[in-house]
mmCIF file of C-alpha atoms in Angstrom:
data_model
loop_
_atom_site.group_PDB
_atom_site.id
_atom_site.type_symbol
_atom_site.label_atom_id
_atom_site.label_comp_id
_atom_site.label_asym_id
_atom_site.label_seq_id
_atom_site.Cartn_x
_atom_site.Cartn_y
_atom_site.Cartn_z
ATOM 1 C CA MET L 1 18.242 -31.813 30.565
ATOM 2 C CA SER L 2 19.563 -29.049 28.338
ATOM 3 C CA SER L 3 19.773 -31.353 25.299
ATOM 4 C CA GLU L 4 16.158 -32.401 25.887
ATOM 5 C CA ALA L 5 15.093 -28.764 25.975
ATOM 6 C CA THR L 6 16.985 -28.140 22.741
ATOM 7 C CA TRP L 7 15.155 -30.775 20.740
ATOM 8 C CA GLN L 8 11.860 -29.691 22.254
ATOM 9 C CA GLU L 9 12.485 -26.101 21.214
ATOM 10 C CA ARG L 10 13.384 -27.258 17.720
ATOM 11 C CA ALA L 11 10.190 -29.303 17.504
ATOM 12 C CA VAL L 12 8.072 -26.370 18.640
ATOM 13 C CA ASP L 13 9.795 -23.996 16.220
ATOM 14 C CA ARG L 14 9.263 -26.399 13.351
ATOM 15 C CA SER L 15 5.609 -26.830 14.249
ATOM 16 C CA LEU L 16 5.066 -23.074 14.448
ATOM 17 C CA ARG L 17 6.779 -22.497 11.093
ATOM 18 C CA GLU L 18 4.598 -25.115 9.428
ATOM 19 C CA ALA L 19 1.432 -23.709 11.015
ATOM 20 C CA ARG L 20 2.377 -20.180 9.940
ATOM 21 C CA ALA L 21 3.067 -21.265 6.362
ATOM 22 C CA LYS L 22 -0.275 -23.086 6.221
ATOM 23 C CA ALA L 23 -2.119 -20.063 7.646
ATOM 24 C CA LEU L 24 -0.502 -17.715 5.112
ATOM 25 C CA LYS L 25 -1.381 -20.050 2.247
ATOM 26 C CA THR L 26 -5.028 -20.315 3.303
ATOM 27 C CA SER L 27 -5.450 -16.599 4.014
ATOM 28 C CA GLY L 28 -3.817 -15.903 0.645
ATOM 29 C CA ARG L 29 -6.576 -17.884 -1.076
ATOM 30 C CA PHE L 30 -9.218 -15.679 0.526
ATOM 31 C CA LEU L 31 -7.314 -12.560 -0.524
ATOM 32 C CA ASP L 32 -6.986 -13.829 -4.102
ATOM 33 C CA ALA L 33 -10.719 -14.574 -4.212
ATOM 34 C CA ALA L 34 -11.610 -11.108 -2.912
ATOM 35 C CA SER L 35 -9.208 -9.503 -5.390
ATOM 36 C CA ARG L 36 -10.828 -11.318 -8.317
ATOM 37 C CA LEU L 37 -14.312 -10.324 -7.188
ATOM 38 C CA LEU L 38 -13.150 -6.718 -6.828
ATOM 39 C CA ALA L 39 -11.767 -6.699 -10.370
ATOM 40 C CA GLU L 40 -14.831 -8.371 -11.896
ATOM 41 C CA THR L 41 -17.610 -6.479 -10.121
ATOM 42 C CA GLY L 42 -15.994 -3.105 -9.398
ATOM 43 C CA ARG L 43 -17.646 -3.182 -5.982
ATOM 44 C CA ILE L 44 -16.710 -3.983 -2.418
ATOM 45 C CA ASP L 45 -20.211 -5.096 -1.441
ATOM 46 C CA PHE L 46 -19.678 -8.696 -2.567
ATOM 47 C CA THR L 47 -20.805 -11.238 0.011
ATOM 48 C CA LEU L 48 -18.647 -13.298 2.301
ATOM 49 C CA GLN L 49 -20.197 -16.440 0.795
ATOM 50 C CA GLU L 50 -18.986 -15.368 -2.653
ATOM 51 C CA VAL L 51 -15.446 -15.043 -1.296
ATOM 52 C CA VAL L 52 -15.631 -18.446 0.373
ATOM 53 C CA ASP L 53 -17.004 -20.102 -2.775
ATOM 54 C CA ARG L 54 -14.282 -18.544 -4.944
ATOM 55 C CA SER L 55 -11.539 -19.568 -2.529
ATOM 56 C CA GLY L 56 -12.603 -23.202 -2.336
ATOM 57 C CA GLN L 57 -12.415 -22.974 1.439
ATOM 58 C CA SER L 58 -15.080 -23.036 4.163
ATOM 59 C CA ILE L 59 -16.756 -20.381 6.294
ATOM 60 C CA ARG L 60 -15.146 -21.990 9.310
ATOM 61 C CA ALA L 61 -11.698 -21.662 7.727
ATOM 62 C CA PHE L 62 -12.408 -18.026 6.898
ATOM 63 C CA TYR L 63 -13.192 -17.121 10.498
ATOM 64 C CA GLN L 64 -10.038 -18.885 11.618
ATOM 65 C CA HIS L 65 -8.073 -16.294 9.650
ATOM 66 C CA PHE L 66 -10.240 -13.154 9.563
ATOM 67 C CA ALA L 67 -12.637 -11.583 12.032
ATOM 68 C CA GLY L 68 -14.974 -10.636 9.185
ATOM 69 C CA LYS L 69 -15.265 -9.069 5.754
ATOM 70 C CA ASP L 70 -13.984 -5.685 6.971
ATOM 71 C CA GLU L 71 -10.744 -7.276 8.100
ATOM 72 C CA LEU L 72 -10.440 -9.104 4.783
ATOM 73 C CA LEU L 73 -10.814 -5.838 2.840
ATOM 74 C CA LEU L 74 -8.266 -4.151 5.090
ATOM 75 C CA ALA L 75 -5.829 -7.021 4.550
ATOM 76 C CA LEU L 76 -6.328 -6.746 0.790
ATOM 77 C CA PHE L 77 -5.700 -2.997 0.897
ATOM 78 C CA GLU L 78 -2.594 -3.457 3.064
ATOM 79 C CA ASP L 79 -1.287 -6.059 0.619
ATOM 80 C CA VAL L 80 -1.728 -3.652 -2.307
ATOM 81 C CA MET L 81 -0.025 -0.831 -0.391
ATOM 82 C CA VAL L 82 2.965 -3.014 0.550
ATOM 83 C CA SER L 83 3.468 -3.939 -3.114
ATOM 84 C CA PHE L 84 2.992 -0.301 -4.123
ATOM 85 C CA ALA L 85 5.656 0.905 -1.670
ATOM 86 C CA ALA L 86 8.052 -1.879 -2.681
ATOM 87 C CA ASP L 87 7.718 -0.834 -6.325
ATOM 88 C CA LEU L 88 8.407 2.793 -5.391
ATOM 89 C CA ARG L 89 11.489 1.845 -3.371
ATOM 90 C CA ALA L 90 12.892 -0.300 -6.166
ATOM 91 C CA GLU L 91 12.681 2.687 -8.525
ATOM 92 C CA VAL L 92 14.008 5.212 -5.995
ATOM 93 C CA ASP L 93 16.992 3.042 -5.118
ATOM 94 C CA LYS L 94 18.234 3.203 -8.705
ATOM 95 C CA HIS L 95 19.403 6.763 -7.983
ATOM 96 C CA GLU L 96 21.922 8.298 -5.600
ATOM 97 C CA LYS L 97 21.238 12.048 -5.470
ATOM 98 C CA PRO L 98 18.277 12.912 -3.216
ATOM 99 C CA ILE L 99 16.597 15.161 -5.785
ATOM 100 C CA ASN L 100 16.816 12.381 -8.392
ATOM 101 C CA ARG L 101 15.431 9.932 -5.853
ATOM 102 C CA LEU L 102 12.504 12.267 -5.212
ATOM 103 C CA GLU L 103 11.877 12.613 -8.934
ATOM 104 C CA ALA L 104 11.878 8.826 -9.274
ATOM 105 C CA TYR L 105 9.371 8.576 -6.412
ATOM 106 C CA VAL L 106 6.988 11.131 -7.940
ATOM 107 C CA ARG L 107 7.190 9.784 -11.482
ATOM 108 C CA ARG L 108 6.764 6.165 -10.397
ATOM 109 C CA PHE L 109 3.843 7.118 -8.161
ATOM 110 C CA HIS L 110 2.211 8.825 -11.138
ATOM 111 C CA LEU L 111 2.852 5.864 -13.441
ATOM 112 C CA LEU L 112 1.465 3.283 -11.004
ATOM 113 C CA VAL L 113 -1.687 5.309 -10.434
ATOM 114 C CA GLU L 114 -2.207 5.861 -14.162
ATOM 115 C CA ALA L 115 -1.700 2.152 -14.843
ATOM 116 C CA ALA L 116 -4.355 1.158 -12.294
ATOM 117 C CA GLU L 117 -7.414 1.160 -14.533
ATOM 118 C CA GLY L 118 -10.659 -0.736 -14.624
ATOM 119 C CA ALA L 119 -13.429 -1.645 -12.215
ATOM 120 C CA GLY L 120 -11.071 -3.036 -9.592
ATOM 121 C CA ALA L 121 -9.059 0.190 -9.439
ATOM 122 C CA ARG L 122 -12.234 2.266 -9.043
ATOM 123 C CA ALA L 123 -13.502 0.010 -6.272
ATOM 124 C CA LEU L 124 -10.175 0.156 -4.466
ATOM 125 C CA GLY L 125 -10.112 3.940 -4.872
ATOM 126 C CA ALA L 126 -13.554 4.156 -3.264
ATOM 127 C CA TYR L 127 -12.440 1.892 -0.423
ATOM 128 C CA HIS L 128 -9.307 4.042 -0.036
ATOM 129 C CA LEU L 129 -11.502 7.065 0.705
ATOM 130 C CA GLN L 130 -13.890 5.116 2.914
ATOM 131 C CA LEU L 131 -11.074 3.680 5.009
ATOM 132 C CA ALA L 132 -9.470 7.103 5.449
ATOM 133 C CA GLN L 133 -12.772 8.456 6.728
ATOM 134 C CA ASP L 134 -13.992 5.559 8.880
ATOM 135 C CA ARG L 135 -10.728 4.044 10.137
ATOM 136 C CA PRO L 136 -8.015 6.714 9.897
ATOM 137 C CA ASN L 137 -5.549 4.821 12.107
ATOM 138 C CA ASP L 138 -5.770 1.696 9.936
ATOM 139 C CA PHE L 139 -5.445 3.868 6.838
ATOM 140 C CA ALA L 140 -2.307 5.541 8.231
ATOM 141 C CA THR L 141 -0.781 2.143 9.046
ATOM 142 C CA ALA L 142 -1.507 0.825 5.543
ATOM 143 C CA VAL L 143 0.175 3.759 3.762
ATOM 144 C CA SER L 144 3.064 4.040 6.237
ATOM 145 C CA PRO L 145 5.586 2.135 4.046
ATOM 146 C CA GLN L 146 5.389 4.735 1.257
ATOM 147 C CA ILE L 147 5.483 7.600 3.775
ATOM 148 C CA THR L 148 8.567 6.091 5.414
ATOM 149 C CA LEU L 149 10.291 5.970 2.031
ATOM 150 C CA LEU L 150 9.352 9.552 1.155
ATOM 151 C CA SER L 151 10.528 10.723 4.585
ATOM 152 C CA GLU L 152 13.941 9.164 3.966
ATOM 153 C CA VAL L 153 14.239 10.898 0.596
ATOM 154 C CA ILE L 154 13.131 14.301 1.893
ATOM 155 C CA GLU L 155 15.468 14.175 4.899
ATOM 156 C CA GLU L 156 18.387 13.201 2.637
ATOM 157 C CA GLY L 157 17.547 16.094 0.331
ATOM 158 C CA VAL L 158 17.369 18.635 3.156
ATOM 159 C CA ALA L 159 20.717 17.428 4.525
ATOM 160 C CA ALA L 160 22.265 17.763 1.056
ATOM 161 C CA GLY L 161 20.841 21.243 0.527
ATOM 162 C CA GLN L 162 18.778 20.091 -2.460
ATOM 163 C CA ILE L 163 15.411 20.423 -0.723
ATOM 164 C CA ARG L 164 14.134 23.451 1.189
ATOM 165 C CA SER L 165 14.713 23.502 4.934
ATOM 166 C CA ASP L 166 12.391 26.382 5.865
ATOM 167 C CA ILE L 167 9.551 23.859 6.135
ATOM 168 C CA GLU L 168 9.966 20.892 8.482
ATOM 169 C CA PRO L 169 10.696 17.647 6.583
ATOM 170 C CA ALA L 170 7.699 15.941 8.223
ATOM 171 C CA ALA L 171 5.446 18.765 7.025
ATOM 172 C CA LEU L 172 6.841 18.529 3.485
ATOM 173 C CA VAL L 173 6.227 14.782 3.485
ATOM 174 C CA LEU L 174 2.661 15.342 4.642
ATOM 175 C CA LEU L 175 1.952 18.006 2.011
ATOM 176 C CA LEU L 176 3.387 15.924 -0.830
ATOM 177 C CA THR L 177 1.650 12.751 0.340
ATOM 178 C CA GLN L 178 -1.709 14.495 0.598
ATOM 179 C CA ALA L 179 -1.352 15.902 -2.910
ATOM 180 C CA LEU L 180 -0.197 12.626 -4.489
ATOM 181 C CA ILE L 181 -2.750 10.427 -2.723
ATOM 182 C CA PHE L 182 -5.684 12.728 -3.427
ATOM 183 C CA ALA L 183 -4.695 12.987 -7.086
ATOM 184 C CA GLY L 184 -4.442 9.208 -7.207
ATOM 185 C CA GLN L 185 -7.883 8.773 -5.660
ATOM 186 C CA LEU L 186 -9.481 11.147 -8.160
ATOM 187 C CA SER L 187 -7.730 9.397 -11.042
ATOM 188 C CA ALA L 188 -8.849 5.944 -9.856
ATOM 189 C CA LEU L 189 -12.443 7.156 -9.590
ATOM 190 C CA GLY L 190 -12.295 8.768 -13.038
ATOM 191 C CA ILE L 191 -12.876 12.275 -11.678
ATOM 192 C CA HIS L 192 -11.267 15.085 -13.704
ATOM 193 C CA LEU L 193 -12.237 18.372 -12.072
ATOM 194 C CA THR L 194 -10.967 20.725 -14.790
ATOM 195 C CA GLY L 195 -10.763 18.327 -17.697
ATOM 196 C CA ALA L 196 -6.986 18.784 -17.871
ATOM 197 C CA LYS L 197 -4.747 15.754 -18.263
ATOM 198 C CA VAL L 198 -1.798 15.919 -15.839
ATOM 199 C CA SER L 199 1.357 14.254 -17.125
ATOM 200 C CA ALA L 200 4.261 12.849 -15.135
ATOM 201 C CA ASP L 201 6.300 15.870 -16.266
ATOM 202 C CA ASP L 202 3.606 18.236 -14.981
ATOM 203 C CA ARG L 203 3.472 16.510 -11.633
ATOM 204 C CA TRP L 204 7.240 16.474 -11.200
ATOM 205 C CA GLU L 205 7.654 20.138 -12.191
ATOM 206 C CA TRP L 206 5.006 21.082 -9.641
ATOM 207 C CA VAL L 207 6.728 19.063 -6.893
ATOM 208 C CA LEU L 208 10.155 20.429 -7.861
ATOM 209 C CA GLY L 209 8.884 23.993 -7.645
ATOM 210 C CA SER L 210 7.397 23.239 -4.241
ATOM 211 C CA VAL L 211 10.507 21.725 -2.662
ATOM 212 C CA THR L 212 13.306 23.748 -4.262
ATOM 213 C CA PRO L 213 15.216 25.859 -1.711
ATOM 214 C CA ARG L 214 14.566 29.578 -1.923
#
């Protein structure tokens, strides 16, 4: 009886793995199609039919994977944020000292934002703001990987005496994240409030002055 259950479990596991792989492949096609439309049009108001046509799939297949266009856009944004956070972590992990890890985080953040140019970046920047306003919980979930990384770095720095401890680490993370994200949104939208060009050195010196222990 136990051996029968074992092969049954293996069969079910194999079936679920295959179904999951197929679902990820199909949903990936919809995401790729939406990403291309975003880059080409610079808008998020493309139609669901345009996505379906670009993907080579069917409307029926779309609704098997997404509840609607809003969920597709959220999935696309989450995908971008996961890649963004992974890039940050790869750069941060090249360093050992907490203050150097924080510098790597800030400089890489700046570089990635500056490199994101074109219509697609502007459209994603606009969606970034819209999501934060309309669906703050989903927005917080999407950016959580980069916040988790920054929290690790800040807590390491406080423990090592390299980062100020008179402000709670969670509050420091929030302040830095707000500043970096807002600057990134303005940059993506091409908004320069004072006309000044902020360099990676400028941004890091500002952060360093903000977190240095008194």
